[in-house]
mmCIF file of C-alpha atoms and ligand atoms in Angstrom:
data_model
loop_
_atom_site.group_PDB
_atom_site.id
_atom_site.type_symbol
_atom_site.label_atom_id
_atom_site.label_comp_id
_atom_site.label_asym_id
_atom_site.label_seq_id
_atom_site.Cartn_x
_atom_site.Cartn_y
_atom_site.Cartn_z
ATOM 1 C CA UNK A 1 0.000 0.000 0.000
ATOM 2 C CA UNK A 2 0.672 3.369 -0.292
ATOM 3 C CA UNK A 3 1.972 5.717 3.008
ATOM 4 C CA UNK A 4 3.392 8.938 4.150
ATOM 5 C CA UNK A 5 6.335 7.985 5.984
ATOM 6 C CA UNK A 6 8.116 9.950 8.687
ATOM 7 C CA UNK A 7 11.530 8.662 7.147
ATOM 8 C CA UNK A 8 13.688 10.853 9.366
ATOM 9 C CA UNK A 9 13.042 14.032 10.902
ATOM 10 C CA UNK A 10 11.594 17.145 8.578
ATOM 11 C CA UNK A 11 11.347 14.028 6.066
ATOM 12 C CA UNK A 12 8.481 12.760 5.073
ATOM 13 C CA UNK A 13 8.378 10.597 2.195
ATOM 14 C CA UNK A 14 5.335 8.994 0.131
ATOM 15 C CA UNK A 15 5.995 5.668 -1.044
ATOM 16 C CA UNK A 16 5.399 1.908 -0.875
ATOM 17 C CA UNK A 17 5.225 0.212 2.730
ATOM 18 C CA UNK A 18 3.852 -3.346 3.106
ATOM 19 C CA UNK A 19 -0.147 -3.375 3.920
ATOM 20 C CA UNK A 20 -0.914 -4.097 7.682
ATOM 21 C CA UNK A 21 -1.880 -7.883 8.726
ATOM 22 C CA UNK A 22 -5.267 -8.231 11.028
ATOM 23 C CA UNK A 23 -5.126 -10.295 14.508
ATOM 24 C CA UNK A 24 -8.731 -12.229 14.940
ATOM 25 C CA UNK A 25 -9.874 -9.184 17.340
ATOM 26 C CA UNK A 26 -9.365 -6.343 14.626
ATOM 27 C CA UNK A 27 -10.393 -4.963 11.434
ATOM 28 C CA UNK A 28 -8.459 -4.091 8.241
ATOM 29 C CA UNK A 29 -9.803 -0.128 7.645
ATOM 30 C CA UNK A 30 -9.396 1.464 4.085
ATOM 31 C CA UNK A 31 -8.967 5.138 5.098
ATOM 32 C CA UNK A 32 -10.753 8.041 3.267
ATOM 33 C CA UNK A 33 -9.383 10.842 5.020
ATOM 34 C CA UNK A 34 -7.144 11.465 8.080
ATOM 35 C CA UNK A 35 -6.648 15.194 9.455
ATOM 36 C CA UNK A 36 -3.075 16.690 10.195
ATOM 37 C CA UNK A 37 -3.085 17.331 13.855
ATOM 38 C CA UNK A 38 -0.917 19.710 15.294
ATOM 39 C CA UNK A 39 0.756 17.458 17.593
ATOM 40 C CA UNK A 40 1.721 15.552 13.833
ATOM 41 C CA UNK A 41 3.456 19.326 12.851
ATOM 42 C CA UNK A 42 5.363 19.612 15.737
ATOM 43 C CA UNK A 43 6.046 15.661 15.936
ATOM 44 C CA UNK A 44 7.779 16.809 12.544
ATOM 45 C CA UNK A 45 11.280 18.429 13.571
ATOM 46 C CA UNK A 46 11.626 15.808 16.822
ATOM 47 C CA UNK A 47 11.094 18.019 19.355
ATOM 48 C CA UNK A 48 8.216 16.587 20.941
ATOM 49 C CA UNK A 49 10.118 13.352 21.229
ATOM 50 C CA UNK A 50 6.914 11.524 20.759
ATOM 51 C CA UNK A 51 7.097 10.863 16.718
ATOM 52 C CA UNK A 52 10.267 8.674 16.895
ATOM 53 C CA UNK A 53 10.727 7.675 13.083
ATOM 54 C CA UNK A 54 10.704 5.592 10.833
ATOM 55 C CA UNK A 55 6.666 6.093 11.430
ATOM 56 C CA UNK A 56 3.262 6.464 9.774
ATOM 57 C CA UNK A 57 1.776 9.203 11.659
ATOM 58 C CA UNK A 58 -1.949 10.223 11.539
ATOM 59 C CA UNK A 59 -4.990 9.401 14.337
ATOM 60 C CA UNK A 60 -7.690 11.436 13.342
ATOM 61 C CA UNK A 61 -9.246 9.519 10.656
ATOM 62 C CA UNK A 62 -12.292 7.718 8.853
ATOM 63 C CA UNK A 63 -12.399 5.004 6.266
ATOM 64 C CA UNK A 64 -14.323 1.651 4.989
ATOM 65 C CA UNK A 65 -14.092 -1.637 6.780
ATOM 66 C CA UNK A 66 -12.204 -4.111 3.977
ATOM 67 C CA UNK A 67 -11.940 -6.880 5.758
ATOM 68 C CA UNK A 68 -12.684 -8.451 9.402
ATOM 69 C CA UNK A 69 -10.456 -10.796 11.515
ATOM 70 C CA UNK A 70 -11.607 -13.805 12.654
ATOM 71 C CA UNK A 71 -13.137 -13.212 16.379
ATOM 72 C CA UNK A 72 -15.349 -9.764 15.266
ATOM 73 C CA UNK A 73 -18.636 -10.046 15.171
ATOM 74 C CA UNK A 74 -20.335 -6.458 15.227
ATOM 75 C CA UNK A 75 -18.672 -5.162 12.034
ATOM 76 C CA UNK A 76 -18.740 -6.371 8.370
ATOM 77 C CA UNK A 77 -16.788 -5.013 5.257
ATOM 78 C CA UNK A 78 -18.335 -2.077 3.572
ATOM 79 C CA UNK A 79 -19.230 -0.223 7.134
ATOM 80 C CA UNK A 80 -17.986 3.364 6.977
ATOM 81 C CA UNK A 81 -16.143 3.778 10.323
ATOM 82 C CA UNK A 82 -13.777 6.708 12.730
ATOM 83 C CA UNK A 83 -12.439 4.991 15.706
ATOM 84 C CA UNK A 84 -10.410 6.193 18.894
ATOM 85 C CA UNK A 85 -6.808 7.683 18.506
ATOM 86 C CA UNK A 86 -5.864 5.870 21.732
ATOM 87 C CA UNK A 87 -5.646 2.033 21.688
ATOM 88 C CA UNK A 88 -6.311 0.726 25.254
ATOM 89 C CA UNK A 89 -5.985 -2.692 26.941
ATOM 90 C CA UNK A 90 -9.613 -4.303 27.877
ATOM 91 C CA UNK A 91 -7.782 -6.069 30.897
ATOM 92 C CA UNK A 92 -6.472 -2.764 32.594
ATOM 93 C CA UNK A 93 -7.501 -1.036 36.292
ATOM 94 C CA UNK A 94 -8.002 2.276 34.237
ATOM 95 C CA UNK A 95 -10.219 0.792 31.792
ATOM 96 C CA UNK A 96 -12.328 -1.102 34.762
ATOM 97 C CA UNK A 97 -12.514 1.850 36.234
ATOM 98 C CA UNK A 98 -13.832 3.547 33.474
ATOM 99 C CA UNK A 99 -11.200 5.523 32.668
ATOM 100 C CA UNK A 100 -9.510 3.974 29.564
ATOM 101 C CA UNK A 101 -7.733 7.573 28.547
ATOM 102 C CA UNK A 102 -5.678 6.304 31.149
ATOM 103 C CA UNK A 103 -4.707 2.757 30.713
ATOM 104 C CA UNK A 104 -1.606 1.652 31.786
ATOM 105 C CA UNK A 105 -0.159 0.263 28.192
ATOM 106 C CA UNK A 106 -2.404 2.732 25.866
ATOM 107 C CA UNK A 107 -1.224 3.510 22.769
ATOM 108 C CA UNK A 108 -1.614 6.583 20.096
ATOM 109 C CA UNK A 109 -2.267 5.564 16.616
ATOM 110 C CA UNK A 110 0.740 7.121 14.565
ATOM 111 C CA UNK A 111 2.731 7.978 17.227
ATOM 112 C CA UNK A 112 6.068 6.506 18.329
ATOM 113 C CA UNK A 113 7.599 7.700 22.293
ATOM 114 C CA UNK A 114 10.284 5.671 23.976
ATOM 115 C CA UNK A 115 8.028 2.983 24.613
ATOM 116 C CA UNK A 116 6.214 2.069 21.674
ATOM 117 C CA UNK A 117 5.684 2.642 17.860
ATOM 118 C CA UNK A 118 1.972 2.603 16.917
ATOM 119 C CA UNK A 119 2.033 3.038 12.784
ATOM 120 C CA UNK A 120 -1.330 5.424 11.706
ATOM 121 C CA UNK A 121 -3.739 6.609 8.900
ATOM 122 C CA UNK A 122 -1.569 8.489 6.589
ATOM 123 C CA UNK A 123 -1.907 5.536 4.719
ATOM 124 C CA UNK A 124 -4.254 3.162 2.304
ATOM 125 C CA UNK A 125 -4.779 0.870 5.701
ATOM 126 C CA UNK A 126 -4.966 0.421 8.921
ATOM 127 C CA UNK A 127 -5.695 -2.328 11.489
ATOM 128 C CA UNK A 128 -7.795 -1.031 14.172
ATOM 129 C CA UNK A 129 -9.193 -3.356 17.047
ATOM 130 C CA UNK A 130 -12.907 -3.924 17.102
ATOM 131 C CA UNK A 131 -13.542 -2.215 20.593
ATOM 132 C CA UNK A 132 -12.109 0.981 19.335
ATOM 133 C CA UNK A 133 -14.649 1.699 16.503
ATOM 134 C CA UNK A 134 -17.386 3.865 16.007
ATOM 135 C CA UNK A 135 -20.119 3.711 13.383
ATOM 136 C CA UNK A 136 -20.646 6.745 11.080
ATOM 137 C CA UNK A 137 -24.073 8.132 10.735
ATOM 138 C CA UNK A 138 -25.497 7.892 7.078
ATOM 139 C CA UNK A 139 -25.649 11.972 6.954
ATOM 140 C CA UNK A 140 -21.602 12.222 7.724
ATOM 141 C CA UNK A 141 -18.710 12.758 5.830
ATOM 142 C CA UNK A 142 -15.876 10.867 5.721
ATOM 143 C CA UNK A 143 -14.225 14.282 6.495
ATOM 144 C CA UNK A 144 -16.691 15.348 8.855
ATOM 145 C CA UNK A 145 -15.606 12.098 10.463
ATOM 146 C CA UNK A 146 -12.098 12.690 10.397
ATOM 147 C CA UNK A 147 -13.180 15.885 12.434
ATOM 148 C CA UNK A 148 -14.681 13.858 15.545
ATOM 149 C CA UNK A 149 -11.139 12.841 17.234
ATOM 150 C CA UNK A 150 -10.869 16.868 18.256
ATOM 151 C CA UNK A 151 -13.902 17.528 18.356
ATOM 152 C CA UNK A 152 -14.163 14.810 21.072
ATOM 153 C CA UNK A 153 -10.865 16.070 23.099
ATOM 154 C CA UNK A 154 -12.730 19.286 23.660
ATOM 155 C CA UNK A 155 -16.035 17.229 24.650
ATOM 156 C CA UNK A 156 -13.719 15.191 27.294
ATOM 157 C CA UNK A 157 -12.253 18.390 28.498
ATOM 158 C CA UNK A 158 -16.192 20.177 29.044
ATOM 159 C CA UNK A 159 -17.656 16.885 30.653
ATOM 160 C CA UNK A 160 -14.734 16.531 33.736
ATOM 161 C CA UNK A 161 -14.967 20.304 33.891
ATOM 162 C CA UNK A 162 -18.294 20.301 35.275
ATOM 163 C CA UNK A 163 -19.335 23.416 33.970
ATOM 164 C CA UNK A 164 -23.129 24.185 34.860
ATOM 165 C CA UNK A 165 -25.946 25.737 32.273
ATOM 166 C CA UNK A 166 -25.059 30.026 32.344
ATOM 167 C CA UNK A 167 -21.473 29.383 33.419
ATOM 168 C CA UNK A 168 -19.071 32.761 32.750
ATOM 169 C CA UNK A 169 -16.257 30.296 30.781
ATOM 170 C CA UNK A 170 -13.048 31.213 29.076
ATOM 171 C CA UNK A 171 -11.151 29.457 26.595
ATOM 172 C CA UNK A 172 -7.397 30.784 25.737
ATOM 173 C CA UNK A 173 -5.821 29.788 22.786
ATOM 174 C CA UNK A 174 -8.459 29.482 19.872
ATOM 175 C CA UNK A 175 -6.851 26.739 17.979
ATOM 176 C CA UNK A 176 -8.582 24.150 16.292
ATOM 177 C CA UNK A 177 -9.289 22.134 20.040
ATOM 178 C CA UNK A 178 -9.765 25.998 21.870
ATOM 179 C CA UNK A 179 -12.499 26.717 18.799
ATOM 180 C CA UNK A 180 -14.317 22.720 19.586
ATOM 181 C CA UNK A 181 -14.364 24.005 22.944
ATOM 182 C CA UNK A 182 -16.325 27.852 22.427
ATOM 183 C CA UNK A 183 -19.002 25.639 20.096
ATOM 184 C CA UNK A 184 -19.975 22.493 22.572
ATOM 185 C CA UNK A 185 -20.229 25.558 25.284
ATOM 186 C CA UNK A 186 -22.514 26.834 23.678
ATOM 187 C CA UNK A 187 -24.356 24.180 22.428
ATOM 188 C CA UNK A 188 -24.412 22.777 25.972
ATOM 189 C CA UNK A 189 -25.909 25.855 27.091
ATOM 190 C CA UNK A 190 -22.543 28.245 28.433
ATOM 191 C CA UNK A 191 -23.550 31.635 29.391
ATOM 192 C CA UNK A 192 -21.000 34.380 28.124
ATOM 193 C CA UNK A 193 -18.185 32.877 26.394
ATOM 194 C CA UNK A 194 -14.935 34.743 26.410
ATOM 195 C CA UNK A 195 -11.852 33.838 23.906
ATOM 196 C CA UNK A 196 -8.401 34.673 24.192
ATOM 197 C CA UNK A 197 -5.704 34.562 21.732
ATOM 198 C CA UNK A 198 -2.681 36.194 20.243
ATOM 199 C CA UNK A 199 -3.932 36.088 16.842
ATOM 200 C CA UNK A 200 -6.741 38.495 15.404
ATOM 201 C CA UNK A 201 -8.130 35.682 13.021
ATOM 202 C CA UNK A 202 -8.190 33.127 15.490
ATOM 203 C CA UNK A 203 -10.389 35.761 17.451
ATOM 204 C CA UNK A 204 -12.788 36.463 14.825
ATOM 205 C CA UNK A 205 -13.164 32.951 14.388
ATOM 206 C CA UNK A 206 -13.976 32.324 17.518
ATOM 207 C CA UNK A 207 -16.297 34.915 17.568
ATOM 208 C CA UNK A 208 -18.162 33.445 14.548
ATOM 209 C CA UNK A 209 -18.325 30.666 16.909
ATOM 210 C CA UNK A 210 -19.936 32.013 19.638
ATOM 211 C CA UNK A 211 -17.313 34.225 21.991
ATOM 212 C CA UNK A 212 -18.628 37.272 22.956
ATOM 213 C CA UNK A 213 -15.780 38.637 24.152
ATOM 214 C CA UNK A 214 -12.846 38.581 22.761
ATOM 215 C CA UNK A 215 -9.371 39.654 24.464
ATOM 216 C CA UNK A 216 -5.283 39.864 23.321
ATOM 217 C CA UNK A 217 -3.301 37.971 26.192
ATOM 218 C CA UNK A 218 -0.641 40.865 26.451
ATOM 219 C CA UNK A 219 -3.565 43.521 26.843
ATOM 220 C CA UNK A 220 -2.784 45.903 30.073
ATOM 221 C CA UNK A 221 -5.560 45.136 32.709
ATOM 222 C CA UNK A 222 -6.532 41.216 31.438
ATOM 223 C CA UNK A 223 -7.863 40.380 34.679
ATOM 224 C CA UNK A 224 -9.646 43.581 35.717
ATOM 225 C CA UNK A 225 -11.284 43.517 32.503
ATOM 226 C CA UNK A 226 -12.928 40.110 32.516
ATOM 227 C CA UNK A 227 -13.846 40.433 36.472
ATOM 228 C CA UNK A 228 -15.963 43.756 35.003
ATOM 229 C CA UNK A 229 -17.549 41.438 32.863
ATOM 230 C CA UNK A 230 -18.698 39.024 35.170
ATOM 231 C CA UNK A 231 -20.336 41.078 37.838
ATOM 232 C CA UNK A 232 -16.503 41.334 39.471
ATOM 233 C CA UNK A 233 -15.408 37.800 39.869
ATOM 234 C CA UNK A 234 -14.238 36.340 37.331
ATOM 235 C CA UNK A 235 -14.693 33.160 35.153
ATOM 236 C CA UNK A 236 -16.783 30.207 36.253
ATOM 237 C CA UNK A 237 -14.349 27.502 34.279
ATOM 238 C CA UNK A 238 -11.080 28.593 32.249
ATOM 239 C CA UNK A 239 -10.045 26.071 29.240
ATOM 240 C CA UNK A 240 -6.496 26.293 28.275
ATOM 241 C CA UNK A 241 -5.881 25.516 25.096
ATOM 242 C CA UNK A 242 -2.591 26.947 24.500
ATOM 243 C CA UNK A 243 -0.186 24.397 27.244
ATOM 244 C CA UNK A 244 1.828 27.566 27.599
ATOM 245 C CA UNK A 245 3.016 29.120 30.433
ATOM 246 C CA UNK A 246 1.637 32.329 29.671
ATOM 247 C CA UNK A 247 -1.656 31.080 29.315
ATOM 248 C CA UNK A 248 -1.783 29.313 31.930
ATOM 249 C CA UNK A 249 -0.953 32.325 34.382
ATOM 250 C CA UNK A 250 -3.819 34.320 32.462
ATOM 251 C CA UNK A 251 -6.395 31.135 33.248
ATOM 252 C CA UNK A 252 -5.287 31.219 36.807
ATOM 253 C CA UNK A 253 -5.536 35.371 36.763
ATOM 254 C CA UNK A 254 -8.857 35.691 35.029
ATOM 255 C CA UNK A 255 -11.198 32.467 37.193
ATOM 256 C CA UNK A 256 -12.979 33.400 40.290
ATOM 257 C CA UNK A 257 -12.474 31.949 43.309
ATOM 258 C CA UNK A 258 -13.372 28.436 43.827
ATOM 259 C CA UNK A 259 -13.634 28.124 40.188
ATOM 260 C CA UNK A 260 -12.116 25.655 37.762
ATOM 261 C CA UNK A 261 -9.522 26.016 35.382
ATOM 262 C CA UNK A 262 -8.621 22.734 32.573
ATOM 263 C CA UNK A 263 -5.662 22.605 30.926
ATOM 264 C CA UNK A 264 -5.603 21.151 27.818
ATOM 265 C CA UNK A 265 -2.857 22.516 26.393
ATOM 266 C CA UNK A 266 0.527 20.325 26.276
ATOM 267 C CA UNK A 267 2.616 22.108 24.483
ATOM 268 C CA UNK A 268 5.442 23.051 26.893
ATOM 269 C CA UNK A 269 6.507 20.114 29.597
ATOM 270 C CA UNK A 270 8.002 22.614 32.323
ATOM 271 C CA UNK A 271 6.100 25.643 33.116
ATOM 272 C CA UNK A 272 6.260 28.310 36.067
ATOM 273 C CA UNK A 273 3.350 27.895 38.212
ATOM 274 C CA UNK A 274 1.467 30.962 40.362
ATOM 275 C CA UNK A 275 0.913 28.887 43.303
ATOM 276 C CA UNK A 276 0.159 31.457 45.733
ATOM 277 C CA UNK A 277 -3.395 32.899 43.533
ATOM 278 C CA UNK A 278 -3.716 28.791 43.089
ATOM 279 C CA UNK A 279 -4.033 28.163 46.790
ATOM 280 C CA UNK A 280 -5.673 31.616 47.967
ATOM 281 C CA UNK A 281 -8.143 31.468 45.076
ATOM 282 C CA UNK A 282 -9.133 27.935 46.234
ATOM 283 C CA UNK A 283 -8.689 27.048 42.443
ATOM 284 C CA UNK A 284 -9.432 23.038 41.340
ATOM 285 C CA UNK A 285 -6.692 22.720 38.193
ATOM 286 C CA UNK A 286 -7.601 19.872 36.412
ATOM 287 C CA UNK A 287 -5.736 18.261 33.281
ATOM 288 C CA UNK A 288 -7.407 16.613 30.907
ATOM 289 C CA UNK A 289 -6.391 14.035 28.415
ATOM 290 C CA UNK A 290 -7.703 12.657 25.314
ATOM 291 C CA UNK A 291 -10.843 11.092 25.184
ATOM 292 C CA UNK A 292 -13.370 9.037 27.382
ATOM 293 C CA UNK A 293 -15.915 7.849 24.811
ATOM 294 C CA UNK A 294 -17.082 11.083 23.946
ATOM 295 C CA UNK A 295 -17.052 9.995 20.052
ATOM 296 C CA UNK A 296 -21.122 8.939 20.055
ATOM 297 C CA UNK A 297 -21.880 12.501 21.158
ATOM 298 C CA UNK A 298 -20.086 13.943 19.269
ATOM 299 C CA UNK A 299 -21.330 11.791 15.759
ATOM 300 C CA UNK A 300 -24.616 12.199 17.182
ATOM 301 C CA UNK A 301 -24.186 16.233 17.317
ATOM 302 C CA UNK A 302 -22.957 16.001 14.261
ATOM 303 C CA UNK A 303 -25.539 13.596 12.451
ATOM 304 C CA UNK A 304 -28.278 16.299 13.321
ATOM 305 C CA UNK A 305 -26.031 19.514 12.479
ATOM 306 C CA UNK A 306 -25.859 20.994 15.602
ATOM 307 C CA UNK A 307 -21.880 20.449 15.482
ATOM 308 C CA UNK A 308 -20.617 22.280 12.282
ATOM 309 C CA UNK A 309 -17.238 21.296 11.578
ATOM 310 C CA UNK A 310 -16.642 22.019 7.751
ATOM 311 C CA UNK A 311 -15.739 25.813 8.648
ATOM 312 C CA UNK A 312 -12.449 24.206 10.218
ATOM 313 C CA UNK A 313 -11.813 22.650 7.440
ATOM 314 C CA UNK A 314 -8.816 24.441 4.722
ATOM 315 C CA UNK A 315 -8.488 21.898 2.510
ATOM 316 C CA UNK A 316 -9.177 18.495 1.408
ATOM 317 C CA UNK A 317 -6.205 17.104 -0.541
ATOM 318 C CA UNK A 318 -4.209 13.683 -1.864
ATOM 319 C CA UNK A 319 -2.193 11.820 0.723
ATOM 320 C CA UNK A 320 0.508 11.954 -2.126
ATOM 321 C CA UNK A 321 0.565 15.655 -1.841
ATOM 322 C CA UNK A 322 1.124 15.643 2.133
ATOM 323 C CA UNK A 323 4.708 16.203 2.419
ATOM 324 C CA UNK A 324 3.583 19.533 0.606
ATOM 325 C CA UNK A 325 0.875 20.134 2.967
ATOM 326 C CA UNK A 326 2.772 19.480 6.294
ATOM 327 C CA UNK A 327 5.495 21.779 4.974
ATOM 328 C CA UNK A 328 2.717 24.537 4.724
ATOM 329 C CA UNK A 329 1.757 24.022 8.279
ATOM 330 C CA UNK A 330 4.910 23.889 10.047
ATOM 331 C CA UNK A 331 6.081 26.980 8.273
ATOM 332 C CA UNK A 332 2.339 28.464 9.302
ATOM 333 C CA UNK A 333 2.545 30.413 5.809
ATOM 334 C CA UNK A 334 -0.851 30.482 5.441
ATOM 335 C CA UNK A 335 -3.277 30.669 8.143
ATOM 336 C CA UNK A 336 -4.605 27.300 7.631
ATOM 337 C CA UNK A 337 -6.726 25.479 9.906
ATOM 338 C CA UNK A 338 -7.434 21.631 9.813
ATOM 339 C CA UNK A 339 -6.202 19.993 6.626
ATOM 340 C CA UNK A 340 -7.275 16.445 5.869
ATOM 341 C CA UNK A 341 -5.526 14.038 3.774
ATOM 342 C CA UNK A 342 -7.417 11.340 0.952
ATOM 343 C CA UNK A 343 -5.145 7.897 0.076
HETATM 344 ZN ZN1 LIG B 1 -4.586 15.143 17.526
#
């Protein structure tokens, strides 16, 4: 089959790789698209350490069942399927305890850290297990589809957040998981949304989205501003989106007391931490990671259009052409947001 291969690093080749074999509990996928995460860009130049190569990246992705191994019995060939970017062990305390984002042993499709090498979707196939699928609703895209994994992240981050109906929430960094957040808010009934972001387009797209206020992180006053707008305490819930230091001081800055701030983010590993408004604020700072089966929701939200995704969407284009399109995004030329790549 054909692949985009993470040969080296900054090289990523298209070219012949020999097709994936099926164990009895897993199904041979035939992918129709697969998005280019940003955690893929920056996998890219190494210094994530977490896309060792040589490796097939890509976990945000849809396709056609080809073939079934021998012990699956739910799905048949020809059923258009997404499926979970983490593979997780069935026989696990996380998973028993209901919280397979956390499995000992999990794995990331397409991604490769010192302790395993999962191969991914940039490809013609993939072998998925059975207990990681999800049916697509007639009405969906295949792109739409490949939309879900993010769309889900943000999901996972709203549901442990505990935000209540007319929440004050703020979401900094309006990326493409920052923007998923501002839309389930309001769909799930948020009260003033506020976005923050460095970038004036991000902004305006997230006030397409539903942000009603919309703030620069290095504007004089941040958290005397927002505390005006919500009768002078502050947010509810913060999302950070950004996994920034920065950010993450401006999240702590701008919630009220006893609220909640999730970080999302994970961009930097080591950040400094304001402890003292932490503690005195009586703040609960919760991370949040992946996804806890928030994929029906979402495909349900999205089979009846209340979840619009195609305005995320840049481009649709060949896998053969990625190499171009991953150079585009790592150089951020353009100001593209979610491209998704066809075999
Ligand atoms: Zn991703």
């Amino acid at each position: 089959m054909k692949a985009l291969v993470l040969e080296e690093y900054n090289k990523l080749v298209y070219k012949d790789v020999p097709d994936p074999e099926i164990r009895t509990d897993e199904v041979l996928v035939r992918i129709k698209a697969c998005g280019i995460c940003g955690s893929d860009i920056h996998g890219l130049d190494g210094s994530t350490g977490r896309r060792r190569p040589p490796l097939i990246m890509g976990h945000e992705a849809s396709g056609i069942i080809e073939e079934t191994g021998q012990g699956v019995t739910r799905w048949k060939p020809g059923d258009r399927v997404t499926f979970d970017s983490t593979v997780y062990p069935l026989d696990d305390w996380y998973t028993r305890e209901g919280k397979y984002n956390l499995s000992d042993n999990r794995e990331v499709l397409g991604v490769s850290p010192e302790s395993y090498k999962r191969n991914g979707a940039f490809a013609e196939y993939l072998a998925i297990p059975q207990h990681i699928l999800y049916k697509i609703p007639e009405s969906v895209t295949f792109e739409q589809a490949a939309m879900v994994e993010a769309a889900a992240v943000a999901l996972h981050a709203i549901k442990i957040s505990g935000t209540r109906t007319g929440d004050i929430t703020a979401v900094t960094g309006a990326g493409m998981i920052g923007i998923f957040v501002i839309k389930l808010l309001k769909i799930s009934g948020s009260g003033k949304i506020i976005a923050i972001d460095k970038n004036p387009l991000r902004l305006s797209g997230a006030q397409k989205c539903g942000a009603e206020n919309l703030f620069d992180p290095s504007e004089l006053n941040l958290g005397e501003k927002i505390r005006s707008l919500s009768d002078n305490r502050g947010t509810d819930v913060t999302f950070e989106a950004a996994g920034m230091g920065e950010s993450v001081n401006i999240s702590v800055e701008i919630t009220r007391k006893g609220g909640t701030v999730v970080l999302i983010g994970n961009t930097s590993q080591v950040i400094e931490f304001p402890l003292q408004k932490v503690v005195t604020k009586e703040l609960k700072v919760l991370g949040s990671c992946a996804i806890r089966g928030e994929y029906d929701v979402i495909l349900k939200l999205l089979e009846n259009r209340k979840l619009i995704v195609d305005d995320q969407i840049s481009a649709v284009a060949p896998l053969s052409e990625g190499t171009l399109w991953f150079s585009k995004l790592y150089r951020k030329e353009e100001n593209l947001n979610k491209v998704i790549l066809v075999p």
